[in-house]
Coordinates of C-alpha atoms in Angstrom, one line a residue:
Chain E
M213 CA -2.2 16.8 215.3
T214 CA 0.7 14.3 215.1
D215 CA 0.3 10.7 216.2
A216 CA 1.3 9.8 219.8
V217 CA 3.2 6.8 218.6
I218 CA 4.5 5.9 215.1
A219 CA 6.6 2.8 214.5
Q220 CA 7.8 1.8 211.1
G221 CA 9.5 -1.4 210.0
L222 CA 10.8 -2.3 213.5
V223 CA 13.1 -5.3 213.3
K224 CA 14.8 -7.0 216.3
R225 CA 16.7 -10.3 216.2
Y226 CA 18.2 -12.3 219.0
G227 CA 20.6 -14.6 217.2
D228 CA 18.4 -16.8 215.0
V229 CA 15.2 -15.8 216.7
V230 CA 13.3 -13.0 215.0
A231 CA 11.4 -11.1 217.7
L232 CA 10.2 -8.3 215.4
A233 CA 10.0 -8.8 211.7
G234 CA 9.1 -5.3 210.4
L235 CA 6.5 -4.1 212.8
D236 CA 4.4 -1.0 211.9
L237 CA 2.2 0.7 214.6
R238 CA 0.3 3.9 214.9
V239 CA -1.4 5.3 218.0
P240 CA -3.4 8.5 217.1
Q241 CA -3.3 11.2 219.8
G242 CA -5.7 10.5 222.7
T243 CA -6.6 7.0 221.7
V244 CA -5.9 3.5 223.0
L245 CA -4.2 1.0 220.7
G246 CA -4.5 -2.6 221.9
V247 CA -1.6 -4.9 220.7
L248 CA -3.0 -8.4 220.9
G249 CA -0.8 -11.5 220.6
P250 CA 0.3 -14.7 222.3
N251 CA 3.5 -15.0 224.4
G252 CA 6.5 -14.6 222.2
A253 CA 4.7 -12.6 219.5
G254 CA 7.0 -9.7 220.1
K255 CA 4.7 -7.5 222.2
T256 CA 7.1 -6.8 225.0
T257 CA 10.0 -6.3 222.5
A258 CA 8.0 -3.6 220.7
V259 CA 7.2 -1.9 224.0
R260 CA 10.8 -2.0 225.1
I261 CA 12.0 -0.4 221.8
L262 CA 9.3 2.3 222.0
T263 CA 10.2 3.1 225.6
T264 CA 14.0 3.3 224.7
L265 CA 15.0 0.3 226.8
L266 CA 16.1 -1.6 223.7
R267 CA 17.4 -0.5 220.3
P268 CA 16.0 -2.1 217.2
D269 CA 18.2 -3.6 214.5
S270 CA 16.4 -1.5 212.0
G271 CA 13.3 0.6 211.6
S272 CA 12.3 3.9 213.1
A273 CA 9.9 5.2 215.8
Q274 CA 8.6 8.4 217.1
V275 CA 6.9 8.8 220.5
A276 CA 5.2 12.1 221.5
G277 CA 6.8 13.7 218.4
V278 CA 10.3 12.7 219.4
D279 CA 12.6 10.3 217.6
V280 CA 13.2 7.3 219.8
L281 CA 16.6 6.5 218.4
A282 CA 17.9 10.1 218.1
D283 CA 16.7 11.5 221.4
P284 CA 15.9 8.7 223.9
A285 CA 16.3 11.0 226.9
K286 CA 13.7 13.4 225.7
V287 CA 11.3 10.4 225.0
R288 CA 11.8 9.2 228.6
A289 CA 10.7 12.6 229.9
R290 CA 7.4 12.3 228.1
I291 CA 6.3 8.7 228.6
G292 CA 5.2 6.4 231.4
L293 CA 5.8 2.6 231.4
S294 CA 4.0 0.0 233.5
G295 CA 5.3 -3.4 232.9
Q296 CA 4.2 -7.0 233.1
Y297 CA 6.1 -7.4 236.3
A298 CA 5.3 -4.7 238.9
A299 CA 8.5 -2.7 238.9
V300 CA 8.2 -1.5 242.5
D301 CA 10.7 -1.9 245.4
E302 CA 9.1 -4.3 247.8
H303 CA 11.1 -3.1 250.8
L304 CA 9.9 0.5 250.3
T305 CA 6.4 1.7 251.3
G306 CA 4.0 2.7 248.6
F307 CA 4.6 6.3 249.4
E308 CA 8.4 5.9 249.3
N309 CA 8.2 4.2 245.9
L310 CA 6.2 7.0 244.3
D311 CA 8.2 9.8 246.1
M312 CA 11.4 8.2 244.7
V313 CA 10.1 8.1 241.2
G314 CA 9.0 11.8 241.5
R315 CA 12.5 12.8 242.6
L316 CA 14.0 10.9 239.7
Y317 CA 11.7 12.8 237.3
H318 CA 13.3 15.9 238.9
L319 CA 10.0 17.2 240.3
G320 CA 11.7 18.4 243.5
A321 CA 11.1 17.1 247.0
K322 CA 7.8 19.0 247.7
R323 CA 6.1 18.2 244.4
S324 CA 7.2 14.6 244.6
R325 CA 5.6 14.2 248.0
T326 CA 2.3 15.9 247.0
R327 CA 2.2 13.9 243.8
A328 CA 2.8 10.6 245.6
R329 CA 0.0 11.3 248.0
D330 CA -2.4 12.3 245.2
L331 CA -1.8 9.2 243.3
L332 CA -2.1 6.9 246.3
G333 CA -5.4 8.4 247.0
R334 CA -6.6 8.1 243.4
F335 CA -5.6 4.4 243.2
D336 CA -7.2 3.6 246.5
L337 CA -3.9 2.9 248.2
D338 CA -3.9 5.6 250.9
G339 CA -4.6 3.1 253.6
A340 CA -1.5 1.1 252.6
A341 CA 0.7 4.1 251.9
N342 CA 3.1 3.6 254.8
R343 CA 3.3 -0.2 254.6
P344 CA 6.2 -1.9 252.8
V345 CA 5.1 -3.1 249.3
K346 CA 5.9 -6.7 250.1
T347 CA 2.7 -6.7 252.2
Y348 CA 0.6 -5.7 249.2
S349 CA -1.5 -8.0 247.1
G350 CA -0.8 -8.6 243.4
G351 CA -3.5 -6.1 242.4
M352 CA -2.2 -3.4 244.8
R353 CA 1.3 -3.8 243.4
R354 CA 0.1 -3.5 239.9
R355 CA -1.9 -0.3 240.8
L356 CA 1.2 1.1 242.5
D357 CA 3.3 0.3 239.4
L358 CA 0.7 2.1 237.2
A359 CA 0.8 5.0 239.6
G360 CA 4.6 5.1 239.2
A361 CA 4.1 5.4 235.4
L362 CA 1.8 8.4 236.0
V363 CA 4.0 10.4 238.4
A364 CA 5.1 12.9 235.7
D365 CA 1.7 13.1 233.9
P366 CA 3.1 11.5 230.7
A367 CA 1.6 12.3 227.3
V368 CA 2.0 8.7 226.2
L369 CA 1.5 5.7 228.4
F370 CA 2.8 2.2 227.7
L371 CA 1.0 -0.7 229.5
D372 CA 2.6 -4.1 228.9
E373 CA 0.1 -6.7 229.8
P374 CA -1.3 -4.7 232.8
T375 CA -3.6 -7.4 234.0
T376 CA -1.8 -10.7 233.3
G377 CA -1.9 -12.8 236.3
L378 CA -4.4 -10.8 238.2
D379 CA -7.6 -12.2 239.7
P380 CA -10.9 -11.2 238.0
R381 CA -11.7 -8.6 240.7
S382 CA -8.4 -6.8 240.4
R383 CA -8.6 -7.1 236.7
S384 CA -11.8 -5.2 236.5
D385 CA -10.5 -2.6 239.0
M386 CA -7.5 -2.1 236.7
W387 CA -9.8 -1.7 233.7
Q388 CA -11.8 1.0 235.4
I389 CA -8.6 2.9 236.3
I390 CA -7.4 2.7 232.7
T391 CA -10.8 3.7 231.4
D392 CA -10.7 6.8 233.6
L393 CA -7.2 7.7 232.5
V394 CA -8.1 7.5 228.8
A395 CA -11.1 9.8 229.5
G396 CA -8.5 12.3 230.7
G397 CA -6.9 12.3 227.2
T398 CA -3.8 10.2 227.7
S399 CA -2.7 8.3 224.6
V400 CA -2.1 4.6 225.5
L401 CA -0.4 1.7 223.9
L402 CA -1.6 -1.5 225.6
T403 CA -0.4 -5.0 225.1
T404 CA -2.6 -7.9 226.1
Q405 CA -3.2 -11.6 225.6
Y406 CA -6.9 -11.2 226.3
M407 CA -9.4 -10.4 223.5
E408 CA -11.8 -9.2 226.2
E409 CA -9.3 -6.7 227.6
A410 CA -8.6 -5.3 224.1
D411 CA -12.3 -5.2 223.5
R412 CA -13.1 -3.3 226.6
L413 CA -10.2 -0.8 226.5
A414 CA -8.9 -0.3 223.0
D415 CA -10.2 2.0 220.3
S416 CA -8.4 0.0 217.7
I417 CA -6.6 -3.3 217.9
V418 CA -3.6 -4.8 216.0
V419 CA -3.1 -8.6 216.2
I420 CA 0.6 -9.5 216.0
D421 CA 2.2 -12.9 215.5
H422 CA 5.9 -13.8 214.9
G423 CA 6.8 -10.1 215.1
R424 CA 4.5 -8.7 212.5
V425 CA 1.0 -7.3 212.3
I426 CA -1.4 -10.0 210.9
A427 CA -4.7 -8.1 211.3
Q428 CA -6.0 -4.7 212.5
G429 CA -9.2 -3.0 213.1
S430 CA -11.8 -2.3 215.7
A431 CA -12.9 -5.0 218.1
D432 CA -16.1 -5.5 216.2
Q433 CA -14.3 -5.8 212.9
L434 CA -12.0 -8.5 214.3
K435 CA -14.8 -10.5 215.7
E436 CA -16.6 -10.2 212.4
L437 CA -13.5 -11.8 210.9
I438 CA -14.0 -14.9 212.9
G439 CA -17.7 -15.0 212.9
G440 CA -18.6 -13.7 216.4
E441 CA -20.1 -16.2 218.8
R442 CA -20.1 -20.0 218.2
I443 CA -22.0 -22.9 219.4
E444 CA -20.0 -26.0 220.5
V445 CA -21.6 -29.4 220.6
V446 CA -20.0 -32.5 221.9
V447 CA -22.1 -35.6 220.9
K448 CA -22.1 -38.8 223.0
N449 CA -21.6 -41.1 220.0
A450 CA -19.0 -40.3 217.3
A451 CA -21.2 -42.0 214.7
H452 CA -23.7 -39.1 215.1
L453 CA -21.2 -36.4 214.4
Q454 CA -21.8 -36.0 210.6
Q455 CA -25.6 -36.2 211.2
A456 CA -25.4 -33.5 213.8
R457 CA -23.3 -31.4 211.4
H458 CA -25.9 -31.9 208.7
L459 CA -28.8 -30.8 211.0
L460 CA -27.0 -27.7 212.3
V461 CA -25.2 -26.4 209.2
G462 CA -28.1 -24.2 208.3
L463 CA -27.7 -22.3 211.6
A464 CA -24.1 -21.5 211.0
G465 CA -22.8 -18.2 209.5
A466 CA -19.8 -20.0 208.2
E467 CA -18.5 -23.5 207.6
P468 CA -18.7 -25.5 210.9
T469 CA -15.6 -27.3 212.1
V470 CA -15.7 -30.9 213.2
D471 CA -13.2 -32.6 215.5
E472 CA -13.7 -36.3 215.3
H473 CA -11.3 -37.0 218.1
T474 CA -13.1 -35.0 220.7
R475 CA -16.6 -35.6 219.0
R476 CA -16.9 -31.8 218.9
L477 CA -18.8 -29.7 216.4
S478 CA -18.2 -26.0 216.4
L479 CA -20.3 -23.5 214.4
P480 CA -20.1 -19.8 214.2
V481 CA -23.6 -18.2 214.7
R482 CA -25.1 -14.7 214.4
D483 CA -27.8 -14.8 217.0
G484 CA -26.3 -16.7 219.8
S485 CA -29.0 -17.7 222.3
A486 CA -31.8 -18.1 219.7
S487 CA -29.5 -20.4 217.6
L488 CA -28.6 -22.3 220.7
V489 CA -32.3 -23.0 221.5
E490 CA -32.9 -24.0 217.9
A491 CA -29.9 -26.3 217.8
L492 CA -31.1 -28.1 220.9
R493 CA -34.5 -28.5 219.4
R494 CA -33.2 -30.1 216.2
L495 CA -30.8 -32.4 218.0
D496 CA -33.5 -33.5 220.5
A497 CA -36.0 -34.2 217.7
V498 CA -33.8 -37.0 216.2
P499 CA -32.7 -37.6 219.1
I500 CA -29.0 -37.3 219.1
A501 CA -27.5 -37.6 222.6
V502 CA -25.3 -34.7 223.6
S503 CA -22.8 -34.7 226.4
D504 CA -22.1 -31.0 226.2
I505 CA -23.4 -27.9 224.4
S506 CA -22.4 -24.4 224.9
L507 CA -22.3 -20.9 223.5
R508 CA -18.8 -19.4 223.4
R509 CA -17.6 -15.9 222.8
P510 CA -14.6 -15.6 220.5
T511 CA -11.3 -15.8 222.4
L512 CA -7.8 -14.9 221.2
D513 CA -7.4 -18.6 220.4
D514 CA -10.3 -18.3 217.9
V515 CA -8.8 -15.2 216.4
F516 CA -5.5 -16.9 216.0
L517 CA -6.9 -20.0 214.6
A518 CA -8.9 -18.0 212.1
L519 CA -6.0 -15.7 211.1
T520 CA -3.0 -18.0 211.2
G521 CA -4.3 -21.6 211.3
H522 CA -2.1 -22.2 214.3
N523 CA -2.8 -22.1 218.0
T524 CA -1.7 -19.3 220.4
D525 CA 0.2 -21.9 222.5
P526 CA 3.8 -20.9 222.1
A527 CA 4.9 -24.5 222.8
G528 CA 2.7 -25.8 220.0
E529 CA 4.4 -26.9 216.8
P530 CA 3.4 -24.3 214.2
G531 CA 3.7 -27.0 211.5
L532 CA 1.0 -29.2 213.0
A533 CA -2.6 -28.9 212.0
P534 CA -4.5 -27.7 215.1
A535 CA -7.3 -30.3 214.6
V536 CA -9.3 -31.8 211.8
R537 CA -11.3 -28.9 210.4
Chain K
M259 CA 24.8 20.3 235.2
N260 CA 24.4 16.8 234.0
V261 CA 27.0 15.7 236.6
L262 CA 25.0 17.3 239.3
W263 CA 21.8 15.6 238.2
A264 CA 23.6 12.3 238.1
L265 CA 24.8 12.9 241.6
H266 CA 21.3 13.9 242.8
D267 CA 19.8 10.8 241.2
G268 CA 22.5 8.7 242.7
L269 CA 21.7 10.0 246.1
V270 CA 18.0 9.3 245.6
V271 CA 18.9 5.7 244.7
A272 CA 21.3 5.4 247.6
R273 CA 18.6 6.5 250.0
R274 CA 16.4 3.8 248.6
N275 CA 19.1 1.2 249.2
L276 CA 19.7 2.4 252.7
I277 CA 16.0 2.2 253.5
K278 CA 16.2 -1.4 252.5
V279 CA 19.1 -2.0 255.0
K280 CA 16.9 -0.5 257.7
R281 CA 13.9 -2.7 256.7
V282 CA 15.9 -5.9 256.4
P283 CA 18.4 -5.5 259.2
D284 CA 19.4 -9.2 259.0
L285 CA 21.6 -8.2 256.0
L286 CA 23.7 -5.8 258.1
V287 CA 23.7 -8.0 261.1
F288 CA 25.3 -10.8 259.1
T289 CA 27.8 -8.6 257.3
T290 CA 28.9 -7.2 260.7
L291 CA 28.7 -10.4 262.6
Q292 CA 31.1 -12.2 260.3
P293 CA 34.0 -9.8 260.8
V294 CA 33.4 -9.7 264.5
M295 CA 33.6 -13.4 264.5
F296 CA 36.7 -13.3 262.4
V297 CA 38.4 -10.9 264.7
V298 CA 37.7 -13.0 267.8
L299 CA 38.4 -16.4 266.1
F300 CA 41.6 -15.3 264.4
A301 CA 42.8 -13.5 267.5
Y302 CA 42.3 -16.3 269.9
V303 CA 42.5 -19.5 267.7
F304 CA 45.4 -18.6 265.4
G305 CA 46.8 -15.9 267.6
G306 CA 49.0 -18.3 269.6
A307 CA 50.2 -20.2 266.5
I308 CA 51.2 -17.3 264.2
A309 CA 54.2 -15.3 265.3
V310 CA 54.7 -11.8 264.2
K311 CA 58.2 -10.5 264.8
G312 CA 58.3 -7.6 267.2
S313 CA 54.6 -7.2 267.4
N314 CA 51.6 -9.1 268.7
Y315 CA 49.2 -10.9 266.4
R316 CA 46.1 -9.1 267.3
E317 CA 47.7 -5.8 266.5
F318 CA 48.8 -7.2 263.2
L319 CA 45.5 -8.9 262.4
I320 CA 43.0 -6.0 262.6
A321 CA 44.0 -4.1 259.5
G322 CA 43.9 -7.3 257.5
I323 CA 40.4 -8.1 258.6
F324 CA 39.4 -4.5 257.8
A325 CA 40.7 -4.9 254.2
Q326 CA 39.0 -8.3 253.7
T327 CA 35.7 -7.1 255.2
V328 CA 35.3 -3.9 253.1
L329 CA 36.0 -5.9 250.0
F330 CA 33.4 -8.5 250.8
G331 CA 31.0 -5.5 251.5
T332 CA 31.1 -4.7 247.8
T333 CA 29.2 -7.8 246.9
I334 CA 26.1 -6.0 248.1
T335 CA 26.4 -3.8 245.0
G336 CA 26.7 -6.8 242.7
A337 CA 24.0 -8.9 244.3
G338 CA 21.7 -5.8 244.6
L339 CA 21.9 -5.0 240.9
A340 CA 21.4 -8.6 239.9
D341 CA 18.3 -8.6 242.1
D342 CA 17.0 -5.3 240.6
I343 CA 17.3 -6.8 237.2
Q344 CA 15.6 -10.0 238.2
K345 CA 12.7 -8.0 239.8
G346 CA 12.3 -5.6 236.9
I347 CA 13.0 -2.5 238.8
I348 CA 15.9 -1.7 236.5
D349 CA 13.3 -1.3 233.7
R350 CA 11.5 1.3 235.8
F351 CA 14.8 3.2 236.4
R352 CA 15.8 2.9 232.8
S353 CA 12.5 4.3 231.5
L354 CA 13.0 7.5 233.7
P355 CA 14.7 10.6 232.4
M356 CA 17.7 10.1 234.7
A357 CA 21.4 9.7 234.2
R358 CA 22.5 6.3 233.1
S359 CA 25.2 6.2 235.8
A360 CA 22.9 7.2 238.6
V361 CA 21.7 3.8 239.7
L362 CA 25.3 2.6 239.8
I363 CA 26.4 5.7 241.7
G364 CA 23.6 5.1 244.2
R365 CA 24.5 1.5 244.6
T366 CA 28.2 2.1 245.1
L367 CA 27.6 5.0 247.5
S368 CA 25.4 2.9 249.7
D369 CA 28.2 0.4 249.9
V370 CA 30.3 3.1 251.4
A371 CA 27.7 3.8 254.0
N372 CA 27.4 0.1 254.8
N373 CA 31.1 -0.3 255.0
L374 CA 31.3 2.7 257.4
I375 CA 28.9 1.0 259.8
V376 CA 30.8 -2.2 259.5
I377 CA 34.2 -0.5 260.2
V378 CA 32.8 1.1 263.3
V379 CA 31.6 -2.2 264.7
M380 CA 34.9 -3.9 263.8
S381 CA 36.9 -1.1 265.4
L382 CA 35.0 -1.5 268.6
T383 CA 35.6 -5.3 268.5
G384 CA 39.3 -4.6 267.8
L385 CA 39.6 -2.2 270.7
A386 CA 38.0 -4.9 272.9
V387 CA 40.7 -7.4 272.0
G388 CA 43.5 -5.0 272.5
W389 CA 44.1 -3.3 269.1
R390 CA 44.9 0.4 269.2
I391 CA 45.6 3.2 266.8
R392 CA 49.0 4.3 267.9
T393 CA 49.5 7.3 265.6
G394 CA 47.2 10.3 265.7
V395 CA 43.6 11.1 264.8
L396 CA 44.4 12.3 261.3
D397 CA 46.6 9.3 260.4
G398 CA 43.9 7.0 261.8
L399 CA 41.2 8.7 259.7
A400 CA 43.4 8.5 256.7
G401 CA 43.7 4.8 257.2
F402 CA 39.9 4.3 257.3
A403 CA 39.5 6.6 254.3
L404 CA 42.0 4.6 252.2
L405 CA 40.2 1.4 253.0
L406 CA 36.9 3.0 252.0
V407 CA 38.3 4.5 248.8
F408 CA 39.8 1.1 247.7
A409 CA 36.5 -0.7 248.5
Y410 CA 34.5 2.0 246.6
A411 CA 36.6 1.4 243.4
F412 CA 36.1 -2.3 243.9
S413 CA 32.3 -1.8 244.1
W414 CA 32.3 -0.8 240.4
V415 CA 33.9 -4.1 239.6
M416 CA 31.1 -5.8 241.5
A417 CA 28.5 -3.5 239.7
Y418 CA 29.8 -4.8 236.4
V419 CA 29.7 -8.4 237.6
G420 CA 26.2 -7.9 239.0
L421 CA 24.9 -6.5 235.7
L422 CA 26.2 -9.6 233.9
A423 CA 25.2 -12.2 236.3
P424 CA 21.9 -14.0 235.9
S425 CA 21.0 -13.9 239.6
P426 CA 22.1 -12.5 243.0
E427 CA 23.2 -16.0 244.1
V428 CA 25.6 -16.3 241.2
V429 CA 27.1 -12.9 242.2
N430 CA 27.6 -14.1 245.8
N431 CA 29.2 -17.4 244.7
A432 CA 31.4 -15.8 242.1
A433 CA 32.5 -13.1 244.6
F434 CA 33.4 -15.8 247.1
V435 CA 35.5 -17.7 244.7
V436 CA 37.5 -14.6 243.7
L437 CA 37.6 -12.6 247.0
F438 CA 38.7 -15.5 249.2
P439 CA 42.0 -16.1 247.4
L440 CA 42.5 -12.4 246.8
T441 CA 42.2 -11.6 250.5
F442 CA 44.1 -14.7 251.7
V443 CA 47.1 -14.7 249.4
A444 CA 48.3 -11.5 250.9
N445 CA 49.7 -10.1 254.2
T446 CA 46.2 -9.9 255.7
F447 CA 46.4 -12.8 258.1
V448 CA 50.0 -14.0 258.1
P449 CA 53.3 -12.2 257.6
L450 CA 54.4 -12.4 253.9
E451 CA 57.5 -14.3 254.9
A452 CA 55.4 -17.2 256.1
L453 CA 54.0 -17.8 252.5
P454 CA 55.7 -20.2 250.1
G455 CA 57.8 -18.6 247.4
P456 CA 55.4 -18.3 244.4
L457 CA 52.5 -17.2 246.6
Q458 CA 54.8 -14.6 248.2
A459 CA 55.5 -13.1 244.8
V460 CA 51.8 -12.8 244.1
A461 CA 51.0 -11.5 247.5
R462 CA 53.8 -8.8 247.3
W463 CA 51.9 -7.2 244.3
N464 CA 48.4 -8.0 245.5
P465 CA 46.6 -4.6 246.1
V466 CA 45.0 -6.1 249.1
S467 CA 48.5 -6.5 250.7
A468 CA 49.1 -2.9 249.8
V469 CA 45.9 -1.5 251.4
T470 CA 46.6 -3.7 254.5
E471 CA 50.2 -2.5 254.8
A472 CA 49.1 1.1 254.3
A473 CA 46.4 0.8 257.0
R474 CA 49.0 -0.8 259.4
Q475 CA 51.3 2.1 258.7
L476 CA 48.7 4.7 259.3
F477 CA 47.3 3.0 262.4
G478 CA 50.8 2.5 263.8
N479 CA 50.4 -1.3 264.0
L480 CA 53.8 -2.2 262.4
A481 CA 56.4 -3.6 264.7
P482 CA 58.9 -0.9 265.7
G483 CA 62.1 -1.3 263.9
A484 CA 60.7 -3.9 261.5
P485 CA 62.7 -4.0 258.2
A486 CA 61.2 -2.3 255.2
P487 CA 59.2 -4.8 253.1
R488 CA 60.5 -6.0 249.7
G489 CA 59.1 -4.6 246.5
W490 CA 58.0 -1.2 245.3
A491 CA 54.3 -1.9 246.0
L492 CA 54.7 -2.5 249.7
Q493 CA 57.3 0.2 250.1
H494 CA 54.8 2.7 248.7
P495 CA 51.5 1.1 249.9
V496 CA 49.4 4.3 249.9
V497 CA 50.4 5.3 246.4
Y498 CA 50.1 1.8 245.1
T499 CA 46.6 1.4 246.6
L500 CA 45.4 4.7 245.2
L501 CA 46.8 3.8 241.7
W502 CA 44.8 0.5 241.8
A503 CA 41.7 2.4 242.9
L504 CA 42.1 4.8 240.1
G505 CA 42.8 2.1 237.6
L506 CA 39.7 0.1 238.6
L507 CA 37.5 3.2 238.4
V508 CA 38.9 4.2 235.0
L509 CA 38.2 0.7 233.6
F510 CA 35.0 -0.3 235.4
V511 CA 32.9 2.9 235.6
P512 CA 32.5 3.0 231.8
L513 CA 32.2 -0.7 231.5
A514 CA 29.5 -1.0 234.1
T515 CA 27.7 2.1 232.8
R516 CA 27.6 0.7 229.3
Q517 CA 26.4 -2.7 230.6
Y518 CA 23.6 -0.9 232.6
G519 CA 22.4 0.6 229.3
R520 CA 22.1 -2.9 227.9
A521 CA 20.7 -4.7 231.0
V522 CA 17.6 -6.6 230.1
S523 CA 15.2 -7.7 232.8
R524 CA 14.7 -11.5 232.8

């Protein structure tokens, strides 16, 4: 079986800005690839190239077995795209939006209508089917946009930050929908800024930064890379920081980081809650006054810090050290 | 085959645009209210001050207002496309296996539908202030058709502008700056002879003058026994208008279609 998506050495420049610097991707048939990266990493550019909206400066790509550059029209017939901004017409009703997309896929009037009704039912939008989309909530618009991408039952689905900007409830609804889709055998390329989302949905993950892949593997492998959970302690008195480090270093799976400025000690741990209890016990025995202590799951920021040494904040100067480590 | 699909897709998109007109009727109300206002204001405010030899001003005015209004109607294509790009809907269309020209065909066709409605409203207003078609039904229809054909060609210019512009507001402002002089430095509102020399030369070759002159001829609104206008363009206004329409289409259909292929949301 061929791969659903193969991209090799994709390069795209906008003037002096390099959006993609030789990106390689592979989505095996029937799996979900999570493309994880901060704003400006090149995620959307990659999706736009693979969905034929943009031509790369160099490199090659195949989607559903078709060459993206040689036969874009054929690619478009086999893919679905749901973007970061719900690409639905807000003056049309939900039904009219999907019906229009069906007709533009040349399904014919009757099949377009049936398909629109099916999808509205499946995405829990039948109650709002005949209301203009401008009355929809953000979550409903996103579901409608995803439904639009599924009208022609595409073999490969591209989801560009499908939950960015959604409230937690809508996000988990969206995750459930995507999980069900994948169970049906659709191959998916998903971009996201959220580690948790990639963790929940993707079979494998690539982390990209400045237009190239900087790490790949399963969610567990990536977390392993940065040491899983970490305990963060903020001491009341900066003078106690080194003492606290000395007390707790034995609990850490890797070298703890110390930020003098915020009086924060951060240590990667294996057994989160047990280590937390032990850490409190040791600090209390001295005693060292603590103004905050918490157990944190790794975030994309942590992955980034670990992999690149710079923060995910696109406005942050890459040349500056993130903190005293 | 491909042409038929492009037309089919164009009609699907046109339907979408017309549903929007139905849902946001303010748009149509204002595009029709303005010409109605113009007819009434020009007819009664300037009507007494502007003399048209051998005819009355209201009879003279209507074809000019028609020409101006259908041209302004084409800004809907430009602003609509700029809006689609801003909202990301162009991405959806471009990711579908449809003809590259279809969205533009749909847009420009819905302009024709909008302009038809506007022409009906304006004609009724014209009739109310005393304007008449003094030729026959066929000539009258030919006059309306010529106005619509010229405006349709101009819609493609606006499509190109709309695809380049960063926002719908920019399209509206840019259109205003270009269309106002284009429709005023012409025989639309005053007889050509009333313009100062250099402007007269421009106006004589302005296609808006030609389409206006042609409409006046076809509606029978020219003063009986009026001398033939100077210059080839106004002596052959129908041919000159059609040549312009053809030229605009030949130039801007490929330009706009190519720009659509490059359009980037946000």
